[in-house]
Amino acid sequence: MDSSPLSILLLVSSPHEAPVSVQEDLAALHDAVRDLDYDVEFVTCVAEPNAVQRVLNRQDRPPFRVLHFIGHGASAHEKMGAQLAFEDRLGSLHLLDGARLAPVLSPTGRPEFELAVLSACHSEQVAQALIKLGVKHVVAIEADAAVYEIAAVRFYEHFYRALFTGASVAQAFRAGRSAVLADDRLGESAQTEAAKFRLLPTEADHHTTTLKAPPTSSPVRIQELPAISSSHFQQPAVGFIGRATEKLEVLRRLDRHRAVLIRGVSGIGKSELAREVGRWLAQRGWIDPQRAYFIPVDQARSAEEVRALLAAALGIPADQLPGDERQANDHLASLIPRRSLLLVDEAENVIQYGGRGVRDLLERLLQAPGRPFLLITSQRDMASPGIPIYPLPRMDEQEAIELFARSAHLDPGAWRRLDREHLAEVLNFVDRVPRAIDLLAKVWRREGDPDFTRLLTQLHQYQDRILRDPDYPDEVKSVTLGVQLGYVRLRERSLDAARLFAELPAA
Ligand SMILES: Nc1ncnc2c1ncn2[C@@H]1O[C@H](COP(=O)(O)OP(=O)(O)OP(=O)(O)O)[C@@H](O)[C@H]1O
Ligand SMILES: [Mg+2]
């Protein structure tokens, strides 16, 4: 009997413009197999051609007999066959049809993947492309019709349990489907859910192939994508929302210059975007997740203070830095490890007061032998030829509504009853600045104003009395500053966020 472990290539694809909840899908898969003590390893890889080829080209690994894909599919149209949604190098959507899948999934021509499990839209059409590549069995899960997570987890659990213990593909498939049909949590929809799972090609013999795995005393392993553990890089409480274009714009600049200064008014989302980019860089292997350094410089006023903060972040005693500015910059630069990210957060004050010294320091860091990535957030510009500026726009209308809904903890019923036009009007009042939206949602929740009329009336009534500042860009002029002012006072006095709006008109 074959006692080598069973290797499964787990491809995850979450392009900026069509994201997939990778973390949740992986958790569901974990859930499904956590009680299975078999020598099986899911090797997780982002579905980006180069990344996949890097894994597949290693000849010192066991062959992958199974391919499990989490992502999107696209139906056949015009001259194109059905396509699988991969990512390109910068994380944008990159569709691959059958012909273009071949060099990616079979770069050395080594025969692999007897079975593919495909959870995607148009999965049935996409399955044909894989079958052409020589995959004999494809379990296609029609994600178009939003498979209940319960159904997917149930299916995986029983399908893989049967498969690993020696069932044929046909039997394992049937076991998975039966589990969906028998799940009382699905009630009447069990039939519909079960019908979304297909075994293809329909005419093939699925009874003879088995993919047994040796039993062990530990559960099936599923590799995680690399992630930054530092608490400075955590997602906001409601999850990171939207910003696909903005993320890509920042990545483009990082790709070209290794540095970018994200500029915008307070609360527009600079720090959140910078963190999100940091998480992406780690997940996609551009940086080492242990080497993502968060350097909050809002209290600093000089280059020397920034150096001390950076030294602390790198774990270097500050008294080891030479007294001479230039030597200190050189010394710090020489200690920055390879594949690192420096996130210099809230730099507006130090840019204003720290003068030339701050710019010299940042430019020196960028030239460090370790070639770090440098992300700066600031409300003000810094003129440096090597560090491009990215002005962060306000949130897109749909994203703003989503942020409101999540911050207000709207349940599906309340979501349906919501007057979106009124809400959009309210959100425009605060320039769709995320911090203001978040605060609005909290106030709205407390006040229970079902249709926003009270809030809108107040906002209209006091519009003219709300502080305006000619220095702010045109698109951010209405009540944002009032909200900000309120927010600053709020922080100073540590008041409940909900009191802000009671104070707003007076601002
Ligand atoms: N993309 C997003 N998804 C979810 N929430 C967001 C997003 N962007 C911003 N927020 C919310 O808005 C708040 C303000 O965002 P952030 O702290 O990034 O602003 P900022 O531009 O860095 O402000 P400051 O200049 O004051 O530092 C966050 O705490 C978070 O609650
Ligand atoms: Mg910030």
Coordinates of C-alpha atoms and ligand atoms in Angstrom, one line a residue:
M1 CA 0.0 0.0 0.0
D2 CA 1.1 3.5 -0.8
S3 CA 2.1 5.2 2.5
S4 CA 3.2 8.6 1.1
P5 CA 1.2 11.6 2.2
L6 CA -1.5 12.9 -0.1
S7 CA -0.7 16.4 -1.3
I8 CA -3.4 18.8 -2.4
L9 CA -2.7 22.1 -4.1
L10 CA -5.1 24.7 -2.7
L11 CA -5.3 27.7 -5.0
V12 CA -7.0 30.8 -3.7
S13 CA -7.8 33.7 -5.9
S14 CA -9.1 37.0 -4.6
P15 CA -8.5 39.8 -7.1
H16 CA -9.0 43.4 -5.9
E17 CA -12.0 43.9 -8.2
A18 CA -13.7 40.6 -7.4
P19 CA -12.6 39.7 -3.9
V20 CA -13.4 36.3 -2.3
S21 CA -13.6 35.9 1.4
V22 CA -10.5 33.7 1.4
Q23 CA -10.1 33.7 5.2
E24 CA -13.6 32.5 5.7
D25 CA -13.4 29.9 2.9
L26 CA -10.2 28.5 4.4
A27 CA -11.8 28.5 7.8
A28 CA -14.7 26.5 6.4
L29 CA -12.4 24.0 4.9
H30 CA -10.5 23.7 8.2
D31 CA -13.8 23.1 9.9
A32 CA -14.7 20.4 7.5
V33 CA -11.5 18.4 7.9
R34 CA -10.5 19.1 11.4
D35 CA -11.5 15.7 12.7
L36 CA -9.9 13.7 9.9
D37 CA -6.6 12.2 11.1
Y38 CA -5.0 11.4 7.8
D39 CA -1.6 12.3 6.3
V40 CA -2.9 14.9 4.0
E41 CA -1.5 18.3 3.3
F42 CA -3.2 21.2 1.5
V43 CA -0.4 23.3 0.1
T44 CA -1.9 26.8 -0.1
C45 CA -0.9 29.2 -2.9
V46 CA -2.3 32.4 -4.3
A47 CA -3.6 31.8 -7.9
E48 CA -1.1 34.0 -9.6
P49 CA 0.7 32.4 -12.5
N50 CA 4.3 33.0 -11.3
A51 CA 3.5 32.0 -7.7
V52 CA 1.8 28.8 -8.9
Q53 CA 4.7 27.9 -11.2
R54 CA 7.2 28.5 -8.4
V55 CA 5.4 25.8 -6.4
L56 CA 4.9 23.4 -9.2
N57 CA 8.4 23.7 -10.7
R58 CA 9.9 22.2 -7.5
Q59 CA 10.7 18.6 -8.4
D60 CA 11.6 17.7 -4.8
R61 CA 8.0 17.6 -3.7
P62 CA 5.4 14.8 -3.9
P63 CA 3.0 15.2 -6.9
F64 CA -0.3 16.9 -6.3
R65 CA -3.0 14.5 -7.0
V66 CA -5.8 16.9 -6.2
L67 CA -6.4 20.6 -7.0
H68 CA -8.8 22.6 -4.9
F69 CA -9.6 26.0 -6.2
I70 CA -11.3 28.8 -4.3
G71 CA -12.1 31.8 -6.5
H72 CA -14.2 32.9 -9.4
G73 CA -14.9 31.5 -12.9
A74 CA -16.1 33.3 -16.0
S75 CA -18.4 31.8 -18.6
A76 CA -17.3 31.2 -22.2
H77 CA -18.0 34.1 -24.6
E78 CA -17.1 35.2 -28.1
K79 CA -13.8 33.6 -29.0
M80 CA -12.8 32.8 -25.4
G81 CA -13.6 29.5 -23.7
A82 CA -14.6 29.4 -20.1
Q83 CA -12.0 31.0 -17.8
L84 CA -10.6 30.7 -14.3
A85 CA -10.1 34.0 -12.4
F86 CA -6.4 34.2 -11.4
E87 CA -4.7 37.2 -10.1
D88 CA -1.9 39.1 -11.8
R89 CA 1.3 40.2 -10.1
L90 CA -0.3 43.3 -8.6
G91 CA -3.5 41.4 -7.6
S92 CA -5.8 42.5 -10.4
L93 CA -8.1 40.1 -12.1
H94 CA -6.3 37.9 -14.7
L95 CA -8.6 35.5 -16.6
L96 CA -7.0 32.3 -17.9
D97 CA -8.8 30.1 -20.4
G98 CA -7.9 26.5 -21.1
A99 CA -4.9 27.2 -23.4
R100 CA -3.4 29.6 -21.0
L101 CA -4.1 27.5 -18.0
A102 CA -1.9 24.7 -19.3
P103 CA 1.5 26.3 -18.9
V104 CA 0.6 27.5 -15.4
L105 CA -0.9 24.3 -14.1
S106 CA 1.5 22.0 -15.9
P107 CA 4.7 24.0 -16.3
T108 CA 7.0 21.0 -16.6
G109 CA 4.5 18.7 -18.2
R110 CA 4.6 16.4 -15.2
P111 CA 1.3 14.6 -15.0
E112 CA -0.7 15.8 -12.0
F113 CA -4.2 16.5 -10.7
E114 CA -6.3 13.5 -11.1
L115 CA -9.1 15.3 -9.3
A116 CA -10.1 19.0 -9.2
V117 CA -12.5 20.5 -6.7
L118 CA -13.7 23.7 -8.1
S119 CA -15.8 26.2 -6.1
A120 CA -16.5 29.0 -8.5
C121 CA -19.1 30.7 -10.7
H122 CA -19.7 29.0 -14.0
S123 CA -17.8 26.1 -12.5
E124 CA -19.3 23.6 -14.9
Q125 CA -18.0 25.5 -17.9
V126 CA -14.6 26.0 -16.3
A127 CA -14.5 22.3 -15.5
Q128 CA -14.4 21.6 -19.2
A129 CA -11.1 23.6 -19.5
L130 CA -9.6 21.5 -16.7
I131 CA -10.8 18.3 -18.3
K132 CA -9.1 19.3 -21.5
L133 CA -5.9 19.6 -19.4
G134 CA -6.2 16.0 -18.5
V135 CA -7.9 16.2 -15.2
K136 CA -10.1 13.1 -15.1
H137 CA -12.5 14.0 -12.4
V138 CA -13.9 17.5 -11.6
V139 CA -16.2 18.3 -8.7
A140 CA -17.8 21.5 -9.8
I141 CA -19.6 23.6 -7.2
E142 CA -21.8 26.2 -8.7
A143 CA -20.9 29.2 -6.5
D144 CA -22.9 31.4 -8.9
A145 CA -26.0 30.5 -7.0
A146 CA -24.3 31.2 -3.6
V147 CA -23.9 27.9 -2.0
Y148 CA -24.8 28.0 1.7
E149 CA -21.7 27.8 3.7
I150 CA -23.3 25.0 5.7
A151 CA -23.8 23.0 2.6
A152 CA -20.2 23.5 1.4
V153 CA -18.7 22.6 4.8
R154 CA -20.9 19.5 5.0
F155 CA -20.0 18.4 1.5
Y156 CA -16.3 18.8 2.0
E157 CA -16.3 17.0 5.3
H158 CA -18.0 13.9 4.0
F159 CA -16.5 14.0 0.5
Y160 CA -12.9 14.2 1.8
R161 CA -13.6 11.7 4.7
A162 CA -14.8 9.1 2.2
L163 CA -12.0 9.9 -0.3
F164 CA -9.1 9.8 2.2
T165 CA -10.3 6.4 3.6
G166 CA -10.4 4.7 0.2
A167 CA -13.7 5.5 -1.4
S168 CA -13.7 6.0 -5.2
V169 CA -14.3 9.5 -6.5
A170 CA -17.9 8.6 -7.4
Q171 CA -18.6 7.2 -3.9
A172 CA -16.9 10.1 -2.2
F173 CA -19.0 12.5 -4.3
R174 CA -22.1 10.7 -3.4
A175 CA -21.2 10.8 0.3
G176 CA -20.8 14.5 0.1
R177 CA -24.1 15.1 -1.6
S178 CA -25.9 12.7 0.7
A179 CA -24.6 14.7 3.7
V180 CA -26.0 17.9 2.2
L181 CA -29.3 16.3 1.5
A182 CA -29.6 14.9 5.1
D183 CA -28.6 18.1 6.9
D184 CA -31.7 19.3 8.7
R185 CA -30.3 22.8 9.1
L186 CA -30.8 23.2 5.4
G187 CA -34.5 22.3 5.6
E188 CA -36.3 22.7 2.3
S189 CA -33.4 24.0 0.5
A190 CA -31.3 20.8 0.9
Q191 CA -32.4 19.6 -2.5
T192 CA -31.5 22.8 -4.3
E193 CA -28.2 23.0 -2.4
A194 CA -27.2 19.4 -3.3
A195 CA -28.0 20.1 -6.9
K196 CA -25.2 22.7 -7.0
F197 CA -22.6 20.0 -6.7
R198 CA -21.7 18.2 -9.9
L199 CA -19.3 15.5 -10.8
L200 CA -17.9 15.9 -14.3
P201 CA -17.4 14.8 -17.0
T202 CA -20.8 13.2 -16.7
E203 CA -20.0 10.3 -19.1
A204 CA -16.6 9.4 -17.5
D205 CA -16.0 6.5 -15.1
H206 CA -15.5 7.9 -11.6
H207 CA -15.7 4.5 -9.9
T208 CA -12.2 3.2 -10.3
T209 CA -10.0 6.1 -9.1
T210 CA -9.2 6.2 -5.4
L211 CA -7.1 8.7 -3.5
K212 CA -6.5 7.1 -0.2
A213 CA -4.3 8.8 2.4
P214 CA -2.4 7.1 5.2
P215 CA -3.9 7.4 8.7
T216 CA -1.8 9.3 11.3
S217 CA -2.5 10.7 14.8
S218 CA -2.8 14.3 13.7
P219 CA -5.4 16.0 11.6
V220 CA -5.2 17.0 8.0
R221 CA -2.9 20.1 7.5
I222 CA -4.0 23.1 5.7
Q223 CA -1.4 25.8 5.1
E224 CA -2.3 29.3 5.9
L225 CA -1.3 32.2 3.7
P226 CA 1.4 34.2 5.3
A227 CA 0.0 36.8 7.6
I228 CA 1.3 39.6 9.8
S229 CA 0.8 38.8 13.5
S230 CA 1.6 42.3 14.8
S231 CA -1.5 43.9 16.3
H232 CA -0.7 47.2 14.5
F233 CA -1.9 45.5 11.3
Q234 CA -5.3 44.2 12.4
Q235 CA -8.3 44.9 10.3
P236 CA -10.9 47.4 11.5
A237 CA -13.7 45.9 13.7
V238 CA -16.1 45.9 10.8
G239 CA -13.6 44.4 8.4
F240 CA -11.7 46.3 5.7
I241 CA -14.2 47.5 3.1
G242 CA -13.7 48.2 -0.6
R243 CA -10.9 50.5 -1.8
A244 CA -10.0 48.1 -4.7
T245 CA -8.8 50.9 -7.0
E246 CA -7.0 52.7 -4.3
K247 CA -5.1 49.5 -3.2
L248 CA -4.0 48.9 -6.7
E249 CA -2.8 52.5 -7.2
V250 CA -0.7 52.2 -4.0
L251 CA 0.7 48.9 -5.1
R252 CA 1.6 50.3 -8.5
R253 CA 3.6 53.0 -6.9
L254 CA 5.2 50.6 -4.5
D255 CA 6.1 48.3 -7.4
R256 CA 7.8 51.1 -9.2
H257 CA 9.3 53.2 -6.4
R258 CA 9.1 50.9 -3.4
A259 CA 7.7 53.9 -1.6
V260 CA 4.5 56.0 -1.5
L261 CA 3.1 58.7 0.6
I262 CA -0.7 58.3 1.1
R263 CA -2.1 61.8 1.6
G264 CA -5.5 62.9 2.6
V265 CA -7.6 64.7 5.3
S266 CA -8.0 63.1 8.7
G267 CA -10.3 60.2 8.8
I268 CA -10.3 59.5 5.1
G269 CA -8.8 56.1 5.6
K270 CA -5.1 56.5 5.0
S271 CA -3.9 54.3 7.9
E272 CA -6.5 51.6 7.2
L273 CA -5.5 51.5 3.6
A274 CA -1.8 51.4 4.5
R275 CA -2.4 48.5 6.8
E276 CA -4.4 46.7 4.2
V277 CA -1.6 47.1 1.7
G278 CA 0.8 45.7 4.3
R279 CA -1.4 42.6 4.8
W280 CA -1.6 42.1 1.1
L281 CA 2.2 42.4 0.7
A282 CA 2.7 39.8 3.3
Q283 CA 0.0 37.5 2.0
R284 CA 1.5 37.6 -1.5
G285 CA 5.0 37.1 -0.3
W286 CA 6.4 40.5 -1.2
I287 CA 7.6 40.9 2.4
D288 CA 8.4 38.7 5.4
P289 CA 5.3 39.0 7.7
Q290 CA 7.7 39.2 10.7
R291 CA 9.3 42.2 9.2
A292 CA 6.3 44.6 8.9
Y293 CA 7.2 47.5 11.1
F294 CA 4.6 50.0 12.2
I295 CA 6.1 53.3 13.2
P296 CA 3.5 55.8 14.6
V297 CA 5.2 59.2 14.4
D298 CA 2.3 61.5 15.2
Q299 CA 4.0 62.7 18.4
A300 CA 7.4 63.2 16.8
R301 CA 8.6 66.6 15.7
S302 CA 12.2 65.9 14.5
A303 CA 14.2 63.4 12.5
E304 CA 15.9 62.4 15.7
E305 CA 12.6 61.3 17.3
V306 CA 11.7 59.4 14.2
R307 CA 15.0 57.6 14.3
A308 CA 14.4 56.7 18.0
L309 CA 10.9 55.3 17.1
L310 CA 12.3 53.3 14.2
A311 CA 15.1 51.9 16.3
A312 CA 12.5 50.8 18.9
A313 CA 10.4 49.2 16.2
L314 CA 13.5 47.3 14.9
G315 CA 14.5 46.3 18.5
I316 CA 17.7 48.4 18.5
P317 CA 18.6 50.3 21.7
A318 CA 18.4 54.0 20.8
D319 CA 21.7 54.7 22.6
Q320 CA 23.5 52.6 20.0
L321 CA 22.7 55.3 17.3
P322 CA 25.7 57.5 16.4
G323 CA 25.2 61.2 17.4
D324 CA 25.9 62.5 13.9
E325 CA 22.7 62.7 11.8
R326 CA 24.2 61.2 8.7
Q327 CA 25.9 58.4 10.4
A328 CA 22.8 57.7 12.4
N329 CA 20.8 57.4 9.2
D330 CA 23.4 55.2 7.6
H331 CA 23.5 53.0 10.7
L332 CA 19.8 52.5 10.8
A333 CA 19.6 51.9 7.0
S334 CA 22.3 49.1 7.4
L335 CA 20.1 47.4 10.0
I336 CA 16.9 47.1 8.0
P337 CA 16.4 43.5 7.0
R338 CA 15.6 42.3 3.6
R339 CA 11.9 41.9 2.5
S340 CA 10.7 44.4 5.1
L341 CA 8.0 47.0 5.2
L342 CA 8.3 50.3 7.1
L343 CA 4.9 51.9 7.7
V344 CA 5.5 55.4 8.9
D345 CA 2.1 56.5 10.1
E346 CA 0.7 60.0 10.6
A347 CA 3.7 61.9 9.5
E348 CA 2.1 65.3 8.9
N349 CA 3.5 66.9 12.1
V350 CA 7.0 65.6 11.7
I351 CA 7.0 66.6 8.0
Q352 CA 6.0 70.1 9.0
Y353 CA 8.4 70.6 11.9
G354 CA 11.2 68.2 11.2
G355 CA 12.2 69.9 7.9
R356 CA 14.9 68.6 5.6
G357 CA 16.2 66.1 8.2
V358 CA 13.1 64.0 8.0
R359 CA 13.1 63.9 4.2
D360 CA 16.8 62.9 4.3
L361 CA 16.1 60.1 6.8
L362 CA 13.2 58.6 4.8
E363 CA 15.1 58.8 1.5
R364 CA 18.1 57.2 3.1
L365 CA 15.9 54.3 4.4
L366 CA 14.5 53.8 1.0
Q367 CA 18.1 53.4 -0.3
A368 CA 19.0 50.9 2.4
P369 CA 20.7 47.7 1.2
G370 CA 17.8 45.6 2.4
R371 CA 15.6 47.4 -0.1
P372 CA 12.6 47.9 2.2
F373 CA 9.1 49.0 1.1
L374 CA 8.2 52.4 2.6
L375 CA 4.6 53.4 3.2
I376 CA 3.9 56.8 4.7
T377 CA 0.6 58.2 5.7
S378 CA 0.3 62.0 6.1
Q379 CA -2.2 64.8 5.9
R380 CA 0.4 66.9 4.2
D381 CA 2.8 66.5 1.2
M382 CA 6.5 66.0 1.4
A383 CA 8.4 66.9 -1.7
S384 CA 10.8 64.1 -2.5
P385 CA 11.7 63.0 -6.0
G386 CA 11.9 59.3 -5.0
I387 CA 8.6 59.1 -3.0
P388 CA 5.5 59.6 -5.1
I389 CA 2.3 60.9 -3.5
Y390 CA -1.0 59.2 -3.7
P391 CA -4.0 61.5 -2.8
L392 CA -6.6 59.2 -1.3
P393 CA -10.1 60.1 -2.5
R394 CA -13.3 59.8 -0.4
M395 CA -15.1 56.5 -0.3
D396 CA -17.1 55.3 -3.2
E397 CA -20.9 55.5 -2.6
Q398 CA -21.6 51.8 -2.4
E399 CA -18.6 51.3 -0.1
A400 CA -19.8 54.1 2.1
I401 CA -23.2 52.6 2.4
E402 CA -21.6 49.2 3.2
L403 CA -19.5 50.8 5.9
F404 CA -22.5 52.5 7.4
A405 CA -24.5 49.2 7.4
R406 CA -21.7 47.3 9.1
S407 CA -20.9 50.0 11.6
A408 CA -24.6 50.3 12.5
H409 CA -24.9 46.5 12.8
L410 CA -27.9 46.4 10.5
D411 CA -29.6 43.1 10.2
P412 CA -31.0 42.0 6.9
G413 CA -34.5 43.2 7.7
A414 CA -33.3 46.7 8.7
W415 CA -31.1 46.7 5.6
R416 CA -34.1 46.1 3.4
R417 CA -36.1 48.8 5.0
L418 CA -33.4 51.4 4.8
D419 CA -34.0 54.3 2.5
R420 CA -30.8 54.2 0.5
E421 CA -31.3 57.6 -1.1
H422 CA -31.6 59.3 2.2
L423 CA -28.7 57.5 3.5
A424 CA -26.6 58.4 0.4
E425 CA -27.5 62.0 1.1
V426 CA -26.4 61.8 4.7
L427 CA -23.2 60.2 3.7
N428 CA -22.5 62.9 1.1
F429 CA -22.9 65.4 3.9
V430 CA -19.9 64.0 5.6
D431 CA -18.0 63.7 2.3
R432 CA -18.1 59.9 2.6
V433 CA -15.2 60.2 5.0
P434 CA -15.0 56.8 6.6
R435 CA -14.3 58.0 10.2
A436 CA -17.4 60.3 9.9
I437 CA -19.5 57.5 8.5
D438 CA -18.5 55.2 11.3
L439 CA -19.4 57.9 13.9
L440 CA -22.7 58.6 12.1
A441 CA -23.6 55.0 12.2
K442 CA -23.1 54.7 15.9
V443 CA -25.1 57.8 16.6
W444 CA -27.9 56.7 14.2
R445 CA -28.0 53.4 16.0
R446 CA -28.4 55.0 19.4
E447 CA -31.0 57.4 18.3
G448 CA -33.0 54.9 16.3
D449 CA -34.0 57.5 13.6
P450 CA -35.5 55.1 11.1
D451 CA -35.5 57.2 7.9
F452 CA -32.7 59.8 8.6
T453 CA -35.1 62.7 8.4
R454 CA -34.2 64.1 11.8
L455 CA -30.5 63.9 11.1
L456 CA -30.9 65.3 7.6
T457 CA -33.0 68.2 8.9
Q458 CA -30.3 69.1 11.4
L459 CA -27.6 68.8 8.9
H460 CA -29.3 71.1 6.5
Q461 CA -30.3 73.6 9.2
Y462 CA -26.7 74.0 10.4
Q463 CA -24.9 73.6 7.2
D464 CA -23.8 77.2 6.9
R465 CA -22.6 77.3 10.4
I466 CA -20.3 74.4 10.0
L467 CA -16.6 75.3 9.8
R468 CA -15.1 75.5 6.4
D469 CA -11.4 75.7 5.6
P470 CA -10.1 77.0 2.2
D471 CA -7.0 74.8 2.4
Y472 CA -9.0 71.6 2.1
P473 CA -9.6 70.2 -1.4
D474 CA -12.9 71.0 -3.0
E475 CA -14.4 67.6 -2.6
V476 CA -14.0 67.6 1.2
K477 CA -15.6 70.8 2.4
S478 CA -18.9 70.2 4.1
V479 CA -19.3 68.9 7.6
T480 CA -16.2 66.8 7.6
L481 CA -14.2 69.4 9.4
G482 CA -17.0 69.8 12.0
V483 CA -16.9 66.1 12.5
Q484 CA -13.2 66.1 12.8
L485 CA -13.2 68.8 15.3
G486 CA -15.8 67.0 17.3
Y487 CA -13.7 63.8 17.0
V488 CA -10.5 65.5 18.2
R489 CA -12.4 66.9 21.2
L490 CA -13.9 63.5 21.8
R491 CA -10.5 61.9 22.0
E492 CA -9.3 64.6 24.3
R493 CA -12.1 64.2 26.6
S494 CA -12.5 60.5 26.1
L495 CA -16.3 60.9 25.7
D496 CA -18.6 58.3 24.3
A497 CA -18.5 58.6 20.5
A498 CA -22.2 58.8 20.4
R499 CA -22.2 62.3 22.0
L500 CA -20.4 63.7 19.0
F501 CA -23.4 64.4 16.9
A502 CA -25.2 66.2 19.6
E503 CA -22.3 68.7 19.5
L504 CA -21.9 68.8 15.8
P505 CA -24.2 71.7 14.8
A506 CA -22.5 74.0 17.3
A507 CA -19.1 73.3 15.6
Ligands
LIG1 N1 -11.6 50.7 4.0 C1 -12.2 50.8 5.3 N2 -13.0 49.8 5.7 C2 -13.6 49.9 6.9 N3 -13.4 50.9 7.8 C3 -12.6 52.0 7.4 C4 -12.0 51.9 6.1 N4 -11.2 53.1 6.0 C5 -11.4 53.7 7.2 N5 -12.2 53.1 8.0 C6 -12.7 53.6 9.3 O1 -12.5 54.9 9.4 C7 -11.6 55.2 10.5 C8 -10.6 56.2 10.1 O2 -9.7 55.7 9.1 P1 -8.1 56.0 9.3 O3 -7.7 55.9 10.7 O4 -7.4 55.1 8.3 O5 -8.0 57.5 8.8 P2 -6.7 58.4 8.5 O6 -6.9 58.9 7.2 O7 -5.5 57.6 8.8 O8 -6.9 59.5 9.6 P3 -5.8 60.4 10.4 O9 -5.2 61.3 9.5 O10 -6.6 61.1 11.5 O11 -4.8 59.4 10.9 C9 -11.0 53.9 10.9 O12 -10.7 53.8 12.2 C10 -12.1 52.9 10.5 O13 -13.0 52.8 11.5
MG2 MG -4.1 57.7 10.3

